[in-house]
Structure formats: structure tokens, C-alpha cells
Amino acid sequence: MASVFQLPHFQDADAARAYLENLRWANGVVCPHCGVVGGHYELKGKSTRPGVYKCGSCADQFTVTVGTVFERSKIKLNVWLQAVHMMSASKKGVSAKQIERMLGVSYKTAWFMCHRIREAMTPDHTSTDKMGGPDTTVEADETYWGNLYKGSRGPAHKMKLVSLVERESGQKRTFHVANVTSETLGAVLRSQVHPETHLMTDEARVYKSVGKEFAAHSTVNHSKKEYARGNVTSNTVEASFAILKRGLNGTFHSVSERHLQRYANEFDFRWNTRSANGFNDVERANEALKGIGGKRLTYRRLDGKQEANA
């Protein structure tokens, strides 16, 4: 069986450009400057590189990578597509060191590529794009990872994440929070979950007050070793934590609080596009590529602070 990386768009930059054009412009070429569909023409001069278009409306020139996380990159587009596929197909993630070794780029470049791809994997949730609704269930739970201070122990000194999983659709959203209190978790739940949802959590007091704002709030008592009572459980969201932590510990090893949200977004993306939701590796990578538009990410914006072994 041939390797997927032997496909033309992984081997040739022009084939990669054509693949990306077909994916992003399936309904017609879109000018990234003015948003007009059609009315463009491709420049064919000898001094013009392939894939350059001119908009008939605003007269600006553009390519399929303008206004995306790939814009102005010196890395060949087929190498970018290889990196996207690797990150999309690796259940527990792939480190920048592995990208460096396999794609033949510097560690600094690999690290920056990974963060750009995570940016593409990050969804654009609007204020009205809430999880749940009538006759739906959302599980909520928090978890802790790493130590903020060397030698420290206990959850107070760890980084905090809260995750929400809509049971019917299998969709997940994770948020890095400064602390786990009724105020911080309440703010997340109110902004992300529809009030007509059945909320399910463990017995933690931080959910007690905000739980009253939803159609129903059911809990399981973990302190008494109760993990399910009929269909009341938070096992789904807890299972997602297992994959996240195996990736953070086994693949990335050291992730700072500054970038933790980006890594959480990456794991959410793969969870939301897992095989149980009807996606294979190719379709998952294509979903990531569909998210590259309007998400420019500069090295300065990341502060140029690399994470050891990240």
C-alpha cells in the first residue's frame, strides 16, 4: 500500500496549490481583498509565478494563500500540506521536533508552522453559536495539568482547563481559565451553552449556582465512587481529558500557560472530527485547510517564545 505522502499535492508545490484552490474555492474563486466571487483572471506573464490572479473589481492581485496562515511563508506549499496532514492524523499530536526531523526544516520554523496550523484548527465561535438546546445534554468538567511553580503540588498550582461536550453531536470546546471558581466556570457556561440544555457535571460546588440557569442540572457524586446513574454521567468529557493529557505528557512534555489554549484547541479539533463523527484522516486534514482563511499569525504575535520539546 502506497504512502499517502506519495500523492501529488504532497510532492509538488504546484499540485499543492491546485489542491488548495479546489478545496477553498469549490464555488468559485474569491478575492481575499474585496470578497467578490468571480470577475477575476489569472496572470500569465513569463515573470509571474503560477497561481496569481487579479480581481476585476478591486484590481488587487492575490493567490490562494493570501489572507491565510500560509501567507508570505517561504515554506513550499506541499510541505505545509504534509505538516497539516501529520497534525490532523496524529491522535495525540505531533511535536515540532518531529516535524523538524521529518520535513527537514529548522526547529524554529517547525514550531511556528505548528502554531499556525493550530490557529487554522481553532473555530470561530460567535456569541449566538451556543452548544446544546432543547432535548440535548452538555457535560462539563474541569481538569488540571502541569505545575506553574517548580516543586509545587496540588491543583492550586496547576494550569486549569474546563471542557464542555455536547453528547448528541459529540462536539467539544475547551477553555483555559485562571482559576476554578463558580464565577469563572459560570461565565464559560453562560457564554457557551444554551439555557434550555440539560447540564451534567460532577458534584463540585462550582456548578451548583450556575446549574440553576439551565433547563436541568444533574450530577454524579465522584467522592462516593458514583460515575453513572442511568444516563447521568460526565464520562464522555472525562474520556476526552485522557487523550489530551496523554498528548501533553507523552508528545509535547512542556507547554507553557501562554500557549496552553492553542494546544487545547488542537485536541478539540481532532476530537470534533474523529472517526466516530464520520471523518477520516484526509477529511480531517481538509477541514483544517478550510480554516486557514482570515487567520494571519505572525511570529511577533507569538512573542517568539519557543516551548522546549513542544
PDB file of C-alpha atoms in Angstrom:
ATOM      1  CA  MET A   1       0.000   0.000   0.000  1.00  0.00           C
ATOM      2  CA  ALA A   2       1.471   3.354  -1.080  1.00  0.00           C
ATOM      3  CA  SER A   3       2.108   6.080   1.452  1.00  0.00           C
ATOM      4  CA  VAL A   4      -0.382   8.948   1.472  1.00  0.00           C
ATOM      5  CA  PHE A   5       2.583  11.320   1.150  1.00  0.00           C
ATOM      6  CA  GLN A   6       3.249   9.981  -2.342  1.00  0.00           C
ATOM      7  CA  LEU A   7       0.132  11.784  -3.575  1.00  0.00           C
ATOM      8  CA  PRO A   8       0.944  14.685  -5.978  1.00  0.00           C
ATOM      9  CA  HIS A   9      -0.159  17.511  -3.666  1.00  0.00           C
ATOM     10  CA  PHE A  10       2.325  16.318  -1.034  1.00  0.00           C
ATOM     11  CA  GLN A  11       5.181  16.091  -3.534  1.00  0.00           C
ATOM     12  CA  ASP A  12       4.807  19.151  -5.768  1.00  0.00           C
ATOM     13  CA  ALA A  13       4.136  22.789  -4.855  1.00  0.00           C
ATOM     14  CA  ASP A  14       2.027  23.470  -7.967  1.00  0.00           C
ATOM     15  CA  ALA A  15      -0.085  20.379  -7.337  1.00  0.00           C
ATOM     16  CA  ALA A  16      -0.487  21.517  -3.715  1.00  0.00           C
ATOM     17  CA  ARG A  17      -1.658  24.948  -4.915  1.00  0.00           C
ATOM     18  CA  ALA A  18      -4.222  23.364  -7.254  1.00  0.00           C
ATOM     19  CA  TYR A  19      -5.434  21.080  -4.442  1.00  0.00           C
ATOM     20  CA  LEU A  20      -5.866  24.048  -2.093  1.00  0.00           C
ATOM     21  CA  GLU A  21      -7.635  26.114  -4.760  1.00  0.00           C
ATOM     22  CA  ASN A  22     -10.146  23.317  -5.379  1.00  0.00           C
ATOM     23  CA  LEU A  23     -10.732  22.987  -1.650  1.00  0.00           C
ATOM     24  CA  ARG A  24     -11.044  26.680  -0.747  1.00  0.00           C
ATOM     25  CA  TRP A  25     -12.673  27.877  -3.963  1.00  0.00           C
ATOM     26  CA  ALA A  26     -15.052  24.995  -4.648  1.00  0.00           C
ATOM     27  CA  ASN A  27     -17.819  27.502  -5.502  1.00  0.00           C
ATOM     28  CA  GLY A  28     -15.632  29.939  -7.409  1.00  0.00           C
ATOM     29  CA  VAL A  29     -12.500  31.993  -6.881  1.00  0.00           C
ATOM     30  CA  VAL A  30     -12.943  34.529  -4.066  1.00  0.00           C
ATOM     31  CA  CYS A  31     -10.909  37.723  -3.883  1.00  0.00           C
ATOM     32  CA  PRO A  32      -9.452  37.958  -0.345  1.00  0.00           C
ATOM     33  CA  HIS A  33      -9.275  41.744  -0.614  1.00  0.00           C
ATOM     34  CA  CYS A  34     -12.870  42.664  -1.515  1.00  0.00           C
ATOM     35  CA  GLY A  35     -14.707  39.341  -1.193  1.00  0.00           C
ATOM     36  CA  VAL A  36     -16.060  39.317  -4.761  1.00  0.00           C
ATOM     37  CA  VAL A  37     -16.637  35.863  -6.253  1.00  0.00           C
ATOM     38  CA  GLY A  38     -15.606  35.591  -9.891  1.00  0.00           C
ATOM     39  CA  GLY A  39     -14.719  38.546 -12.107  1.00  0.00           C
ATOM     40  CA  HIS A  40     -11.033  37.651 -11.810  1.00  0.00           C
ATOM     41  CA  TYR A  41      -8.427  36.477 -14.281  1.00  0.00           C
ATOM     42  CA  GLU A  42      -5.165  34.601 -13.897  1.00  0.00           C
ATOM     43  CA  LEU A  43      -1.955  36.440 -14.771  1.00  0.00           C
ATOM     44  CA  LYS A  44       0.038  34.506 -17.361  1.00  0.00           C
ATOM     45  CA  GLY A  45       3.149  36.617 -17.922  1.00  0.00           C
ATOM     46  CA  LYS A  46       6.575  34.980 -18.076  1.00  0.00           C
ATOM     47  CA  SER A  47       7.682  36.872 -14.973  1.00  0.00           C
ATOM     48  CA  THR A  48       4.574  35.911 -12.999  1.00  0.00           C
ATOM     49  CA  ARG A  49       4.590  32.804 -10.857  1.00  0.00           C
ATOM     50  CA  PRO A  50       1.727  30.319 -11.304  1.00  0.00           C
ATOM     51  CA  GLY A  51      -1.468  30.859  -9.334  1.00  0.00           C
ATOM     52  CA  VAL A  52      -1.529  34.680  -9.287  1.00  0.00           C
ATOM     53  CA  TYR A  53      -4.923  36.229 -10.000  1.00  0.00           C
ATOM     54  CA  LYS A  54      -6.111  39.792 -10.480  1.00  0.00           C
ATOM     55  CA  CYS A  55      -9.512  40.874  -9.259  1.00  0.00           C
ATOM     56  CA  GLY A  56     -11.649  42.671 -11.825  1.00  0.00           C
ATOM     57  CA  SER A  57     -13.459  44.536  -9.068  1.00  0.00           C
ATOM     58  CA  CYS A  58     -10.728  45.963  -6.812  1.00  0.00           C
ATOM     59  CA  ALA A  59      -7.799  45.377  -9.223  1.00  0.00           C
ATOM     60  CA  ASP A  60      -5.669  43.783  -6.471  1.00  0.00           C
ATOM     61  CA  GLN A  61      -3.570  40.712  -7.116  1.00  0.00           C
ATOM     62  CA  PHE A  62      -3.834  37.603  -4.959  1.00  0.00           C
ATOM     63  CA  THR A  63      -3.117  33.893  -4.650  1.00  0.00           C
ATOM     64  CA  VAL A  64      -4.940  31.161  -2.759  1.00  0.00           C
ATOM     65  CA  THR A  65      -2.699  31.749   0.290  1.00  0.00           C
ATOM     66  CA  VAL A  66      -3.305  35.497   0.655  1.00  0.00           C
ATOM     67  CA  GLY A  67      -5.134  36.248   3.906  1.00  0.00           C
ATOM     68  CA  THR A  68      -4.365  32.803   5.330  1.00  0.00           C
ATOM     69  CA  VAL A  69      -1.951  31.338   7.860  1.00  0.00           C
ATOM     70  CA  PHE A  70       0.256  30.356   4.879  1.00  0.00           C
ATOM     71  CA  GLU A  71       0.647  33.914   3.564  1.00  0.00           C
ATOM     72  CA  ARG A  72       4.219  35.103   2.958  1.00  0.00           C
ATOM     73  CA  SER A  73       5.669  31.784   4.061  1.00  0.00           C
ATOM     74  CA  LYS A  74       8.866  30.666   2.344  1.00  0.00           C
ATOM     75  CA  ILE A  75       7.997  27.033   3.034  1.00  0.00           C
ATOM     76  CA  LYS A  76       6.773  25.213  -0.068  1.00  0.00           C
ATOM     77  CA  LEU A  77       3.032  24.677  -0.060  1.00  0.00           C
ATOM     78  CA  ASN A  78       3.333  20.898  -0.444  1.00  0.00           C
ATOM     79  CA  VAL A  79       5.434  20.840   2.746  1.00  0.00           C
ATOM     80  CA  TRP A  80       2.712  22.823   4.510  1.00  0.00           C
ATOM     81  CA  LEU A  81       0.131  20.241   3.416  1.00  0.00           C
ATOM     82  CA  GLN A  82       2.333  17.454   4.755  1.00  0.00           C
ATOM     83  CA  ALA A  83       2.503  19.177   8.148  1.00  0.00           C
ATOM     84  CA  VAL A  84      -1.280  19.713   8.215  1.00  0.00           C
ATOM     85  CA  HIS A  85      -1.881  16.048   7.453  1.00  0.00           C
ATOM     86  CA  MET A  86       0.590  14.915  10.121  1.00  0.00           C
ATOM     87  CA  MET A  87      -1.039  17.058  12.816  1.00  0.00           C
ATOM     88  CA  SER A  88      -4.539  16.040  11.725  1.00  0.00           C
ATOM     89  CA  ALA A  89      -3.811  12.315  11.604  1.00  0.00           C
ATOM     90  CA  SER A  90      -1.893  12.057  14.906  1.00  0.00           C
ATOM     91  CA  LYS A  91      -4.416  11.340  17.657  1.00  0.00           C
ATOM     92  CA  LYS A  92      -2.099  12.547  20.431  1.00  0.00           C
ATOM     93  CA  GLY A  93      -0.426  15.256  18.393  1.00  0.00           C
ATOM     94  CA  VAL A  94       2.971  15.526  16.764  1.00  0.00           C
ATOM     95  CA  SER A  95       5.764  17.613  18.249  1.00  0.00           C
ATOM     96  CA  ALA A  96       7.638  20.391  16.493  1.00  0.00           C
ATOM     97  CA  LYS A  97      10.816  18.318  16.930  1.00  0.00           C
ATOM     98  CA  GLN A  98       9.187  15.510  14.942  1.00  0.00           C
ATOM     99  CA  ILE A  99       8.052  17.973  12.258  1.00  0.00           C
ATOM    100  CA  GLU A 100      11.634  19.301  12.134  1.00  0.00           C
ATOM    101  CA  ARG A 101      13.091  15.836  11.598  1.00  0.00           C
ATOM    102  CA  MET A 102      10.524  14.574   9.100  1.00  0.00           C
ATOM    103  CA  LEU A 103      10.122  17.690   6.943  1.00  0.00           C
ATOM    104  CA  GLY A 104      13.721  18.895   7.031  1.00  0.00           C
ATOM    105  CA  VAL A 105      13.044  22.370   8.394  1.00  0.00           C
ATOM    106  CA  SER A 106      14.596  24.157  11.364  1.00  0.00           C
ATOM    107  CA  TYR A 107      13.073  23.743  14.816  1.00  0.00           C
ATOM    108  CA  LYS A 108      12.093  27.419  14.886  1.00  0.00           C
ATOM    109  CA  THR A 109      10.275  27.001  11.561  1.00  0.00           C
ATOM    110  CA  ALA A 110       8.586  23.760  12.649  1.00  0.00           C
ATOM    111  CA  TRP A 111       7.413  25.345  15.914  1.00  0.00           C
ATOM    112  CA  PHE A 112       5.954  28.313  14.078  1.00  0.00           C
ATOM    113  CA  MET A 113       4.301  26.067  11.468  1.00  0.00           C
ATOM    114  CA  CYS A 114       2.611  24.027  14.202  1.00  0.00           C
ATOM    115  CA  HIS A 115       1.177  27.130  15.852  1.00  0.00           C
ATOM    116  CA  ARG A 116      -0.105  28.447  12.528  1.00  0.00           C
ATOM    117  CA  ILE A 117      -1.841  25.131  11.886  1.00  0.00           C
ATOM    118  CA  ARG A 118      -3.346  25.226  15.394  1.00  0.00           C
ATOM    119  CA  GLU A 119      -4.687  28.661  14.503  1.00  0.00           C
ATOM    120  CA  ALA A 120      -6.379  27.137  11.442  1.00  0.00           C
ATOM    121  CA  MET A 121      -7.855  24.398  13.638  1.00  0.00           C
ATOM    122  CA  THR A 122      -9.383  26.965  16.015  1.00  0.00           C
ATOM    123  CA  PRO A 123     -13.105  27.529  15.305  1.00  0.00           C
ATOM    124  CA  ASP A 124     -14.699  30.967  15.140  1.00  0.00           C
ATOM    125  CA  HIS A 125     -17.466  30.706  17.729  1.00  0.00           C
ATOM    126  CA  THR A 126     -19.926  33.589  17.636  1.00  0.00           C
ATOM    127  CA  SER A 127     -21.966  34.880  20.557  1.00  0.00           C
ATOM    128  CA  THR A 128     -25.043  33.067  19.190  1.00  0.00           C
ATOM    129  CA  ASP A 129     -23.205  29.815  18.397  1.00  0.00           C
ATOM    130  CA  LYS A 130     -24.078  28.047  21.641  1.00  0.00           C
ATOM    131  CA  MET A 131     -23.902  24.355  22.431  1.00  0.00           C
ATOM    132  CA  GLY A 132     -26.948  22.349  23.363  1.00  0.00           C
ATOM    133  CA  GLY A 133     -30.565  23.452  23.298  1.00  0.00           C
ATOM    134  CA  PRO A 134     -33.919  21.723  23.895  1.00  0.00           C
ATOM    135  CA  ASP A 135     -33.651  17.939  24.349  1.00  0.00           C
ATOM    136  CA  THR A 136     -29.855  17.997  24.374  1.00  0.00           C
ATOM    137  CA  THR A 137     -27.237  17.291  27.038  1.00  0.00           C
ATOM    138  CA  VAL A 138     -23.928  19.038  27.659  1.00  0.00           C
ATOM    139  CA  GLU A 139     -21.378  17.510  30.005  1.00  0.00           C
ATOM    140  CA  ALA A 140     -18.990  19.890  31.782  1.00  0.00           C
ATOM    141  CA  ASP A 141     -15.878  19.147  33.806  1.00  0.00           C
ATOM    142  CA  GLU A 142     -12.550  20.704  34.709  1.00  0.00           C
ATOM    143  CA  THR A 143      -9.052  19.259  34.752  1.00  0.00           C
ATOM    144  CA  TYR A 144      -5.588  20.306  35.877  1.00  0.00           C
ATOM    145  CA  TRP A 145      -2.243  19.911  34.166  1.00  0.00           C
ATOM    146  CA  GLY A 146       1.409  20.696  34.838  1.00  0.00           C
ATOM    147  CA  ASN A 147       2.922  22.791  37.575  1.00  0.00           C
ATOM    148  CA  LEU A 148       3.095  26.556  37.389  1.00  0.00           C
ATOM    149  CA  TYR A 149       5.822  26.620  40.006  1.00  0.00           C
ATOM    150  CA  LYS A 150       8.786  24.274  40.268  1.00  0.00           C
ATOM    151  CA  GLY A 151       8.331  21.712  43.005  1.00  0.00           C
ATOM    152  CA  SER A 152       4.744  22.735  43.705  1.00  0.00           C
ATOM    153  CA  ARG A 153       1.973  20.230  44.292  1.00  0.00           C
ATOM    154  CA  GLY A 154      -1.808  20.266  44.331  1.00  0.00           C
ATOM    155  CA  PRO A 155      -4.388  21.640  41.887  1.00  0.00           C
ATOM    156  CA  ALA A 156      -3.982  25.246  43.032  1.00  0.00           C
ATOM    157  CA  HIS A 157      -0.531  25.344  41.438  1.00  0.00           C
ATOM    158  CA  LYS A 158      -1.544  23.661  38.178  1.00  0.00           C
ATOM    159  CA  MET A 159      -2.948  25.051  34.933  1.00  0.00           C
ATOM    160  CA  LYS A 160      -6.733  24.787  34.721  1.00  0.00           C
ATOM    161  CA  LEU A 161      -8.940  23.771  31.827  1.00  0.00           C
ATOM    162  CA  VAL A 162     -12.712  23.406  31.621  1.00  0.00           C
ATOM    163  CA  SER A 163     -14.290  21.377  28.816  1.00  0.00           C
ATOM    164  CA  LEU A 164     -17.829  21.118  27.501  1.00  0.00           C
ATOM    165  CA  VAL A 165     -19.064  18.190  25.390  1.00  0.00           C
ATOM    166  CA  GLU A 166     -22.449  18.122  23.671  1.00  0.00           C
ATOM    167  CA  ARG A 167     -23.473  14.492  23.936  1.00  0.00           C
ATOM    168  CA  GLU A 168     -25.726  14.344  20.855  1.00  0.00           C
ATOM    169  CA  SER A 169     -23.285  15.862  18.358  1.00  0.00           C
ATOM    170  CA  GLY A 170     -20.081  14.842  20.131  1.00  0.00           C
ATOM    171  CA  GLN A 171     -18.733  18.385  19.790  1.00  0.00           C
ATOM    172  CA  LYS A 172     -16.294  19.678  22.392  1.00  0.00           C
ATOM    173  CA  ARG A 173     -14.990  23.079  23.491  1.00  0.00           C
ATOM    174  CA  THR A 174     -12.172  23.635  25.976  1.00  0.00           C
ATOM    175  CA  PHE A 175     -11.184  26.839  27.760  1.00  0.00           C
ATOM    176  CA  HIS A 176      -8.108  27.696  29.762  1.00  0.00           C
ATOM    177  CA  VAL A 177      -9.210  29.523  32.931  1.00  0.00           C
ATOM    178  CA  ALA A 178      -7.157  31.359  35.525  1.00  0.00           C
ATOM    179  CA  ASN A 179      -8.875  29.566  38.388  1.00  0.00           C
ATOM    180  CA  VAL A 180     -11.743  27.171  39.038  1.00  0.00           C
ATOM    181  CA  THR A 181     -14.492  29.125  40.775  1.00  0.00           C
ATOM    182  CA  SER A 182     -18.233  29.474  40.369  1.00  0.00           C
ATOM    183  CA  GLU A 183     -17.578  32.853  38.716  1.00  0.00           C
ATOM    184  CA  THR A 184     -15.097  31.682  36.071  1.00  0.00           C
ATOM    185  CA  LEU A 185     -16.904  28.452  35.211  1.00  0.00           C
ATOM    186  CA  GLY A 186     -20.258  30.215  35.332  1.00  0.00           C
ATOM    187  CA  ALA A 187     -19.024  32.751  32.771  1.00  0.00           C
ATOM    188  CA  VAL A 188     -17.894  29.955  30.435  1.00  0.00           C
ATOM    189  CA  LEU A 189     -21.174  28.043  30.729  1.00  0.00           C
ATOM    190  CA  ARG A 190     -23.375  31.098  30.237  1.00  0.00           C
ATOM    191  CA  SER A 191     -21.465  32.208  27.137  1.00  0.00           C
ATOM    192  CA  GLN A 192     -21.183  28.765  25.528  1.00  0.00           C
ATOM    193  CA  VAL A 193     -24.251  26.694  26.489  1.00  0.00           C
ATOM    194  CA  HIS A 194     -27.878  27.302  25.518  1.00  0.00           C
ATOM    195  CA  PRO A 195     -30.072  27.843  28.619  1.00  0.00           C
ATOM    196  CA  GLU A 196     -32.558  25.129  27.522  1.00  0.00           C
ATOM    197  CA  THR A 197     -29.845  22.473  27.799  1.00  0.00           C
ATOM    198  CA  HIS A 198     -29.668  19.606  30.294  1.00  0.00           C
ATOM    199  CA  LEU A 199     -26.338  20.205  32.062  1.00  0.00           C
ATOM    200  CA  MET A 200     -24.484  17.245  33.591  1.00  0.00           C
ATOM    201  CA  THR A 201     -21.490  17.613  35.913  1.00  0.00           C
ATOM    202  CA  ASP A 202     -19.898  16.040  38.951  1.00  0.00           C
ATOM    203  CA  GLU A 203     -20.819  17.184  42.461  1.00  0.00           C
ATOM    204  CA  ALA A 204     -18.382  20.126  42.579  1.00  0.00           C
ATOM    205  CA  ARG A 205     -19.905  23.191  44.235  1.00  0.00           C
ATOM    206  CA  VAL A 206     -18.690  25.499  41.467  1.00  0.00           C
ATOM    207  CA  TYR A 207     -21.538  24.205  39.254  1.00  0.00           C
ATOM    208  CA  LYS A 208     -24.323  24.457  41.829  1.00  0.00           C
ATOM    209  CA  SER A 209     -25.331  28.077  41.304  1.00  0.00           C
ATOM    210  CA  VAL A 210     -24.960  28.304  37.516  1.00  0.00           C
ATOM    211  CA  GLY A 211     -26.664  24.922  37.113  1.00  0.00           C
ATOM    212  CA  LYS A 212     -29.957  26.543  38.134  1.00  0.00           C
ATOM    213  CA  GLU A 213     -29.832  28.683  34.979  1.00  0.00           C
ATOM    214  CA  PHE A 214     -30.296  25.683  32.678  1.00  0.00           C
ATOM    215  CA  ALA A 215     -33.317  23.503  31.893  1.00  0.00           C
ATOM    216  CA  ALA A 216     -31.949  20.825  34.215  1.00  0.00           C
ATOM    217  CA  HIS A 217     -28.757  20.136  36.121  1.00  0.00           C
ATOM    218  CA  SER A 218     -27.904  16.553  37.041  1.00  0.00           C
ATOM    219  CA  THR A 219     -24.812  15.441  38.925  1.00  0.00           C
ATOM    220  CA  VAL A 220     -22.894  12.306  39.817  1.00  0.00           C
ATOM    221  CA  ASN A 221     -21.022  12.035  43.099  1.00  0.00           C
ATOM    222  CA  HIS A 222     -17.444  11.027  42.364  1.00  0.00           C
ATOM    223  CA  SER A 223     -16.458  11.319  46.027  1.00  0.00           C
ATOM    224  CA  LYS A 224     -18.780   8.363  46.696  1.00  0.00           C
ATOM    225  CA  LYS A 225     -17.452   6.483  43.633  1.00  0.00           C
ATOM    226  CA  GLU A 226     -20.611   7.166  41.655  1.00  0.00           C
ATOM    227  CA  TYR A 227     -19.698   7.598  37.985  1.00  0.00           C
ATOM    228  CA  ALA A 228     -23.045   6.972  36.308  1.00  0.00           C
ATOM    229  CA  ARG A 229     -26.667   6.931  37.376  1.00  0.00           C
ATOM    230  CA  GLY A 230     -28.810   5.938  34.440  1.00  0.00           C
ATOM    231  CA  ASN A 231     -27.867   8.347  31.669  1.00  0.00           C
ATOM    232  CA  VAL A 232     -26.453  10.888  34.145  1.00  0.00           C
ATOM    233  CA  THR A 233     -22.672  10.896  33.772  1.00  0.00           C
ATOM    234  CA  SER A 234     -19.712  13.065  32.865  1.00  0.00           C
ATOM    235  CA  ASN A 235     -17.752  10.117  31.447  1.00  0.00           C
ATOM    236  CA  THR A 236     -17.648  11.494  27.889  1.00  0.00           C
ATOM    237  CA  VAL A 237     -15.880  14.726  28.779  1.00  0.00           C
ATOM    238  CA  GLU A 238     -13.572  12.873  31.166  1.00  0.00           C
ATOM    239  CA  ALA A 239     -12.605  10.464  28.383  1.00  0.00           C
ATOM    240  CA  SER A 240     -11.567  13.434  26.263  1.00  0.00           C
ATOM    241  CA  PHE A 241      -9.237  14.573  29.065  1.00  0.00           C
ATOM    242  CA  ALA A 242      -7.411  11.245  28.898  1.00  0.00           C
ATOM    243  CA  ILE A 243      -6.430  11.852  25.260  1.00  0.00           C
ATOM    244  CA  LEU A 244      -5.456  15.464  25.965  1.00  0.00           C
ATOM    245  CA  LYS A 245      -3.211  14.553  28.881  1.00  0.00           C
ATOM    246  CA  ARG A 246      -1.557  11.664  27.062  1.00  0.00           C
ATOM    247  CA  GLY A 247      -0.676  14.120  24.315  1.00  0.00           C
ATOM    248  CA  LEU A 248       0.551  16.860  26.634  1.00  0.00           C
ATOM    249  CA  ASN A 249       2.645  14.430  28.677  1.00  0.00           C
ATOM    250  CA  GLY A 250       3.792  12.000  26.007  1.00  0.00           C
ATOM    251  CA  THR A 251       4.155  14.200  22.924  1.00  0.00           C
ATOM    252  CA  PHE A 252       4.730  17.789  23.982  1.00  0.00           C
ATOM    253  CA  HIS A 253       6.146  17.318  27.506  1.00  0.00           C
ATOM    254  CA  SER A 254       6.411  21.050  28.239  1.00  0.00           C
ATOM    255  CA  VAL A 255       3.667  23.519  27.319  1.00  0.00           C
ATOM    256  CA  SER A 256       3.566  26.973  28.878  1.00  0.00           C
ATOM    257  CA  GLU A 257       0.419  28.614  30.147  1.00  0.00           C
ATOM    258  CA  ARG A 258       0.855  31.205  27.395  1.00  0.00           C
ATOM    259  CA  HIS A 259       0.148  28.630  24.675  1.00  0.00           C
ATOM    260  CA  LEU A 260      -1.983  26.069  26.505  1.00  0.00           C
ATOM    261  CA  GLN A 261      -5.224  27.271  24.886  1.00  0.00           C
ATOM    262  CA  ARG A 262      -3.780  26.681  21.406  1.00  0.00           C
ATOM    263  CA  TYR A 263      -2.879  23.088  22.251  1.00  0.00           C
ATOM    264  CA  ALA A 264      -6.340  22.548  23.751  1.00  0.00           C
ATOM    265  CA  ASN A 265      -7.886  23.878  20.516  1.00  0.00           C
ATOM    266  CA  GLU A 266      -5.830  21.373  18.520  1.00  0.00           C
ATOM    267  CA  PHE A 267      -7.065  18.439  20.599  1.00  0.00           C
ATOM    268  CA  ASP A 268     -10.652  19.740  20.428  1.00  0.00           C
ATOM    269  CA  PHE A 269     -10.376  19.891  16.641  1.00  0.00           C
ATOM    270  CA  ARG A 270      -9.304  16.274  16.367  1.00  0.00           C
ATOM    271  CA  TRP A 271     -11.992  15.197  18.867  1.00  0.00           C
ATOM    272  CA  ASN A 272     -14.695  17.007  16.894  1.00  0.00           C
ATOM    273  CA  THR A 273     -13.525  15.470  13.614  1.00  0.00           C
ATOM    274  CA  ARG A 274     -12.754  11.965  14.928  1.00  0.00           C
ATOM    275  CA  SER A 275     -13.820   8.813  13.106  1.00  0.00           C
ATOM    276  CA  ALA A 276     -16.868   8.422  15.403  1.00  0.00           C
ATOM    277  CA  ASN A 277     -18.147  11.696  13.922  1.00  0.00           C
ATOM    278  CA  GLY A 278     -17.652  10.420  10.367  1.00  0.00           C
ATOM    279  CA  PHE A 279     -14.210  11.781   9.445  1.00  0.00           C
ATOM    280  CA  ASN A 280     -11.121  10.001   8.151  1.00  0.00           C
ATOM    281  CA  ASP A 281      -7.584  11.417   8.141  1.00  0.00           C
ATOM    282  CA  VAL A 282      -7.916  13.058   4.719  1.00  0.00           C
ATOM    283  CA  GLU A 283     -11.269  14.659   5.530  1.00  0.00           C
ATOM    284  CA  ARG A 284      -9.921  15.869   8.876  1.00  0.00           C
ATOM    285  CA  ALA A 285      -6.915  17.499   7.201  1.00  0.00           C
ATOM    286  CA  ASN A 286      -9.226  19.117   4.645  1.00  0.00           C
ATOM    287  CA  GLU A 287     -11.307  20.579   7.484  1.00  0.00           C
ATOM    288  CA  ALA A 288      -8.141  22.123   8.906  1.00  0.00           C
ATOM    289  CA  LEU A 289      -7.253  23.579   5.495  1.00  0.00           C
ATOM    290  CA  LYS A 290     -10.731  25.093   5.213  1.00  0.00           C
ATOM    291  CA  GLY A 291      -9.955  27.025   8.395  1.00  0.00           C
ATOM    292  CA  ILE A 292      -6.779  28.760   7.198  1.00  0.00           C
ATOM    293  CA  GLY A 293      -8.548  31.881   5.881  1.00  0.00           C
ATOM    294  CA  GLY A 294      -8.620  35.146   7.830  1.00  0.00           C
ATOM    295  CA  LYS A 295      -6.213  33.886  10.476  1.00  0.00           C
ATOM    296  CA  ARG A 296      -2.852  35.529   9.908  1.00  0.00           C
ATOM    297  CA  LEU A 297      -0.441  34.673  12.707  1.00  0.00           C
ATOM    298  CA  THR A 298       2.930  36.413  12.919  1.00  0.00           C
ATOM    299  CA  TYR A 299       5.953  35.260  14.867  1.00  0.00           C
ATOM    300  CA  ARG A 300       5.916  38.554  16.765  1.00  0.00           C
ATOM    301  CA  ARG A 301       2.330  37.889  17.855  1.00  0.00           C
ATOM    302  CA  LEU A 302       3.530  34.635  19.406  1.00  0.00           C
ATOM    303  CA  ASP A 303       6.333  36.646  21.094  1.00  0.00           C
ATOM    304  CA  GLY A 304       8.851  34.257  19.571  1.00  0.00           C
ATOM    305  CA  LYS A 305       8.969  32.247  22.784  1.00  0.00           C
ATOM    306  CA  GLN A 306       9.521  28.612  21.908  1.00  0.00           C
ATOM    307  CA  GLU A 307       8.496  25.750  24.120  1.00  0.00           C
ATOM    308  CA  ALA A 308      11.127  23.113  24.855  1.00  0.00           C
ATOM    309  CA  ASN A 309      10.237  19.864  23.051  1.00  0.00           C
ATOM    310  CA  ALA A 310       6.849  21.356  22.077  1.00  0.00           C
TER     311      ALA A 310
END
